[in-house]
Coordinates of C-alpha atoms in Angstrom, one line a residue:
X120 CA 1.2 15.0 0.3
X121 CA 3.3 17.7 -1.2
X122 CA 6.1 16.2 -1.9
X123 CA 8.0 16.3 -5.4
X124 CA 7.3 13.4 -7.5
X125 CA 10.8 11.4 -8.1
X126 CA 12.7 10.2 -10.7
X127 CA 13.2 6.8 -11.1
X128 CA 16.4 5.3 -9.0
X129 CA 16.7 8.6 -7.0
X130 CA 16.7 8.8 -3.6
X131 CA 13.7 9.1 -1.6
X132 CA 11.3 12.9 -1.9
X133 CA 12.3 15.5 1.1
X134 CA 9.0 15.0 2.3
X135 CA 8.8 10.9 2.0
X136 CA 8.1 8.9 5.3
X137 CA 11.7 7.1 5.1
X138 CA 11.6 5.8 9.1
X139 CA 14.5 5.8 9.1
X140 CA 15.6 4.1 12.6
X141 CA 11.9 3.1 13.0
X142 CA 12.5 -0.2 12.8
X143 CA 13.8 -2.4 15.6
X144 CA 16.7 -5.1 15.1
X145 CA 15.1 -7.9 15.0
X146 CA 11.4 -7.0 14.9
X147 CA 9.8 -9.7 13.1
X148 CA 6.4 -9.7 11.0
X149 CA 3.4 -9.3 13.2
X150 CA 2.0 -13.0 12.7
X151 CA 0.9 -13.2 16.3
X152 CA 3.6 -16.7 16.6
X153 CA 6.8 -15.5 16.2
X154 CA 9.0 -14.2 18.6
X155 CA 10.5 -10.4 18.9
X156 CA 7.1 -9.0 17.6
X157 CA 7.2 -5.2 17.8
X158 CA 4.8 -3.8 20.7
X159 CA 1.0 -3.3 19.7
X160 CA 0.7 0.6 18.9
X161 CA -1.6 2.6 21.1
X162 CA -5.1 3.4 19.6
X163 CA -5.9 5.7 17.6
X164 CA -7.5 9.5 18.6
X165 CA -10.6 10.2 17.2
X166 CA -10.1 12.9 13.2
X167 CA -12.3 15.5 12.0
X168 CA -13.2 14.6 8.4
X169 CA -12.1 16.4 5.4
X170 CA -14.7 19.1 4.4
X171 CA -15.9 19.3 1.0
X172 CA -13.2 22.3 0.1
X173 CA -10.8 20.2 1.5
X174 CA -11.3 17.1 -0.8
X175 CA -11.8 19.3 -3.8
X176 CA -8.6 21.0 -2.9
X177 CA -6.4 17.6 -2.5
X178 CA -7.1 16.7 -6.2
X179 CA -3.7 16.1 -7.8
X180 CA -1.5 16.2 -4.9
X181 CA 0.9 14.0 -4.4
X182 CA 1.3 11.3 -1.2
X183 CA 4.7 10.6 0.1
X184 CA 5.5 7.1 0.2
X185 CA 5.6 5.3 3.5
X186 CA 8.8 3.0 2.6
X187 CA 12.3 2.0 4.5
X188 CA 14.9 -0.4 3.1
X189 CA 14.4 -3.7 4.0
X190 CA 11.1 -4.5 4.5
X191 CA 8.9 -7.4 4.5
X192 CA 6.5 -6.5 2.0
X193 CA 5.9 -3.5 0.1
X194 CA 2.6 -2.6 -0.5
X195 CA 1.4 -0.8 -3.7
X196 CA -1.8 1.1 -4.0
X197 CA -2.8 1.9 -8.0
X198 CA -2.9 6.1 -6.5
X199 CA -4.6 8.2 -3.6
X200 CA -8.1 9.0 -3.5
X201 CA -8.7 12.5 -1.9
X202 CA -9.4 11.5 1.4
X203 CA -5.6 10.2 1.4
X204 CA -4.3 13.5 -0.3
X205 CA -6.1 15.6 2.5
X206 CA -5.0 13.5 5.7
X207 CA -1.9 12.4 4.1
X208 CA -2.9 8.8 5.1
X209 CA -2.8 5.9 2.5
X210 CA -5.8 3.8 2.1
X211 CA -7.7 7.0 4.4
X212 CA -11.5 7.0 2.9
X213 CA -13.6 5.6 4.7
X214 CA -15.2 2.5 3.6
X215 CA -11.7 1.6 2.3
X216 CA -10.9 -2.1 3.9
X217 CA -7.2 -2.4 3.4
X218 CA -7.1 -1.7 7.2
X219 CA -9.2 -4.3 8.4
X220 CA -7.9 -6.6 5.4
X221 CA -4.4 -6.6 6.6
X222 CA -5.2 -7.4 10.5
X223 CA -7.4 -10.1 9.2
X224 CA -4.2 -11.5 6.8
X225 CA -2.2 -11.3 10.0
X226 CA 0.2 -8.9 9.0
X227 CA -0.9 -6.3 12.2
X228 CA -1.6 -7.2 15.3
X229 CA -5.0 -5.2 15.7
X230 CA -6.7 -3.1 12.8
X231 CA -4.9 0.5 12.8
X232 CA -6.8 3.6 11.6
X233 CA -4.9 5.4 8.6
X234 CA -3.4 7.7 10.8
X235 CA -1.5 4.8 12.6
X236 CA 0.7 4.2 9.2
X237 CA 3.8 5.0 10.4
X238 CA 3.4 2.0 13.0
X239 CA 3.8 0.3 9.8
X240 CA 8.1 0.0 9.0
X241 CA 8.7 -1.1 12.2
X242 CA 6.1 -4.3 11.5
X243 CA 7.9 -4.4 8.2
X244 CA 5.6 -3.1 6.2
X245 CA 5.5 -0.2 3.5
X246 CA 3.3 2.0 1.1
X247 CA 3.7 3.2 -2.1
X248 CA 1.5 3.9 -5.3
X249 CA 1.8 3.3 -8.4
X250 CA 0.6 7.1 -9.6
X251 CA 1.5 9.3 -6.8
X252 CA -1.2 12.1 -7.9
X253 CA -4.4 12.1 -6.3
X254 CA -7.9 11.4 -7.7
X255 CA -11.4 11.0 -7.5
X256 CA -11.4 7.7 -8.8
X257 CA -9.0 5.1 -10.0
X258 CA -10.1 5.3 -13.5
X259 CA -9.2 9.1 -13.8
X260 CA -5.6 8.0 -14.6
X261 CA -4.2 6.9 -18.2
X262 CA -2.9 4.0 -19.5
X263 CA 0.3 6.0 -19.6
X264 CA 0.5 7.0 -16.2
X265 CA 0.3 3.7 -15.2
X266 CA 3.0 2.4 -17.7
X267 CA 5.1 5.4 -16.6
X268 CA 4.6 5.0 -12.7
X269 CA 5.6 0.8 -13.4
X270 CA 8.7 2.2 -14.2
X271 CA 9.2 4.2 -11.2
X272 CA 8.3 1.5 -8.8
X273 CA 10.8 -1.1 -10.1
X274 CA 13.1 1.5 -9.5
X275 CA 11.8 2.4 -5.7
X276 CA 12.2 -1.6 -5.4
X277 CA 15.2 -1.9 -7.1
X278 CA 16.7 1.2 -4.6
X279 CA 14.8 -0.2 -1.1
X280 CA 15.0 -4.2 -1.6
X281 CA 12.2 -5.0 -0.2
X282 CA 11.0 -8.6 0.1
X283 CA 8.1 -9.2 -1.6
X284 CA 6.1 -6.9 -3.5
X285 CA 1.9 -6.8 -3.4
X286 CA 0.1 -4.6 -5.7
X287 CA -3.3 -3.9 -4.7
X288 CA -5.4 -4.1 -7.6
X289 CA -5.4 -6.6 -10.7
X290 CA -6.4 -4.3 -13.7
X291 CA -3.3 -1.4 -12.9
X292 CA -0.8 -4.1 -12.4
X293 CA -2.2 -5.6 -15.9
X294 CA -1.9 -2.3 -17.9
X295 CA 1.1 -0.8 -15.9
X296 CA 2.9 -3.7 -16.3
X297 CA 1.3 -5.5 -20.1
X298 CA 0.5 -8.5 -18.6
X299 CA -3.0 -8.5 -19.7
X300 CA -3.8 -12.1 -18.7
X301 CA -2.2 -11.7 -14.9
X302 CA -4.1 -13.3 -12.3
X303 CA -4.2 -12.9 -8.5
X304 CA -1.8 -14.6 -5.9
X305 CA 2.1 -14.9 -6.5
X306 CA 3.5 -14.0 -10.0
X307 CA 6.2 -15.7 -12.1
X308 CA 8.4 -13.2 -12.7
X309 CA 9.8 -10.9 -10.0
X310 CA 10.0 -7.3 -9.6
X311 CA 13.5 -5.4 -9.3
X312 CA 14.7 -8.5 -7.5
X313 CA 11.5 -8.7 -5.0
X314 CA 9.1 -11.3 -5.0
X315 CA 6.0 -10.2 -6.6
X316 CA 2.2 -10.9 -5.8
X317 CA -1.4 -9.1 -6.7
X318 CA -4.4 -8.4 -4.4
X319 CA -7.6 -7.7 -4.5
X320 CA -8.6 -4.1 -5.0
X321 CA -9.5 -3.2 -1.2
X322 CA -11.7 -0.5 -2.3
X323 CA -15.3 -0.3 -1.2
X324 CA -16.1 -0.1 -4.8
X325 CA -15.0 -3.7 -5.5
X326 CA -17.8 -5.4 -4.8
X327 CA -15.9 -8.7 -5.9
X328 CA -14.9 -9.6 -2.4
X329 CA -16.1 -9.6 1.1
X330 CA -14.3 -8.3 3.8
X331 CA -13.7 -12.0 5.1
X332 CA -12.9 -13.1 1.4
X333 CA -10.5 -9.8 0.9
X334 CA -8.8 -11.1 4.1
X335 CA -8.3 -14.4 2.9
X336 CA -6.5 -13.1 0.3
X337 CA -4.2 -11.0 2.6
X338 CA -3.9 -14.3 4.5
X339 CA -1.8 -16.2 1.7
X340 CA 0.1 -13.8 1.3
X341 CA 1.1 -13.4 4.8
X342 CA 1.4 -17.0 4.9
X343 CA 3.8 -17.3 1.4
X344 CA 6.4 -14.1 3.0
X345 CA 6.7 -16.3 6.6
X346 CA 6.9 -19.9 4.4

């Protein structure tokens, strides 16, 4: 959560999750019907909840990304709320359903709690944001940060290759990288060499989608990375 924020092409923070060695050779994508799937993570122990001084205090931090080379898909959040600043878990608050989306796409092979993340690399999976500093809300951030922290993801993708790319919410991806008229689903043009996509916001927030319907949309894109 500390960690320095980085420049763009250069190696990974001292404090970013690398996992280095955390994945297997061989492990596959959790689909649930492909061979060499990575064992199912133990559950999860039961976490106090940030106090009110805590959340206050986590504004502005900055979350280390949860990223290796190589992996399957790379997920990008648009920044940490507070509740992810304090634990130092992405997607943390509760009420946040990128958990239960991404079991339901078929990308994990049971819903992990936040604190299970770094299960993640070894299933091929990452984090990363497109602001790194925390805030209340998404819409605390500029145009410019989002522009600026574009920029620094192409270069995270361009350094760590991963497969495809998912950005997790429609309106940053439009304004951090001008395509104003972008859609969701796969995009036409790729990112740093990855294949690109957009979700859903998973946000409880986003009233938009369902749980089942926010799913779906995990779904094809689990679906598209094993086609």
């Amino acid at each position: 959560m500390t960690a320095g924020r980085r420049r763009p092409g250069a190696g990974p923070p001292d404090g970013a999750r690398t996992a280095a060695g955390a994945r297997r050779a061989g492990a596959s994508r959790a689909g649930g019907d492909s061979p060499g799937r990575t064992a199912e993570p133990p559950a999860a122990p039961p976490y106090p909840r940030p106090t009110k001084e805590q959340l206050a205090a986590a504004a502005g931090r900055l979350l280390p990304d949860l990223i290796a080379p190589g992996l399957d898909v790379l997920f990008v959040g648009i920044n940490p709320g507070l509740w992810s600043a304090a634990t130092g878990w992405h997607f943390a608050r509760p009420g946040n359903r990128f958990w239960p989306a991404l079991h339901r796409g078929r990308f994990t092979p049971r819903q992990l709690h936040p604190s299970e993340q770094e299960a993640l690399p070894a299933l091929g999976l990452g984090i990363t944001n497109m602001v790194a500093r925390a805030t209340a809300r998404a819409d605390e951030l500029t145009a410019e940060e989002l522009v600026r922290g574009a920029e620094v993801l192409t270069g995270k993708v361009e350094r760590y290759r991963p497969r495809w790319v998912a950005v997790v919410g429609v309106t940053a991806y439009r304004v951090g990288f001008a395509r104003p008229k972008a859609g969701f689903g796969p995009q036409p043009e790729p990112l740093g060499g990855a294949r690109l996509w957009v979700l859903p916001n998973p946000s409880g927030l986003n009233a938009h989608f369902t749980p089942e319907t926010l799913g779906a949309a995990f779904g094809e894109l689990h679906r598209a990375t094993n086609a």
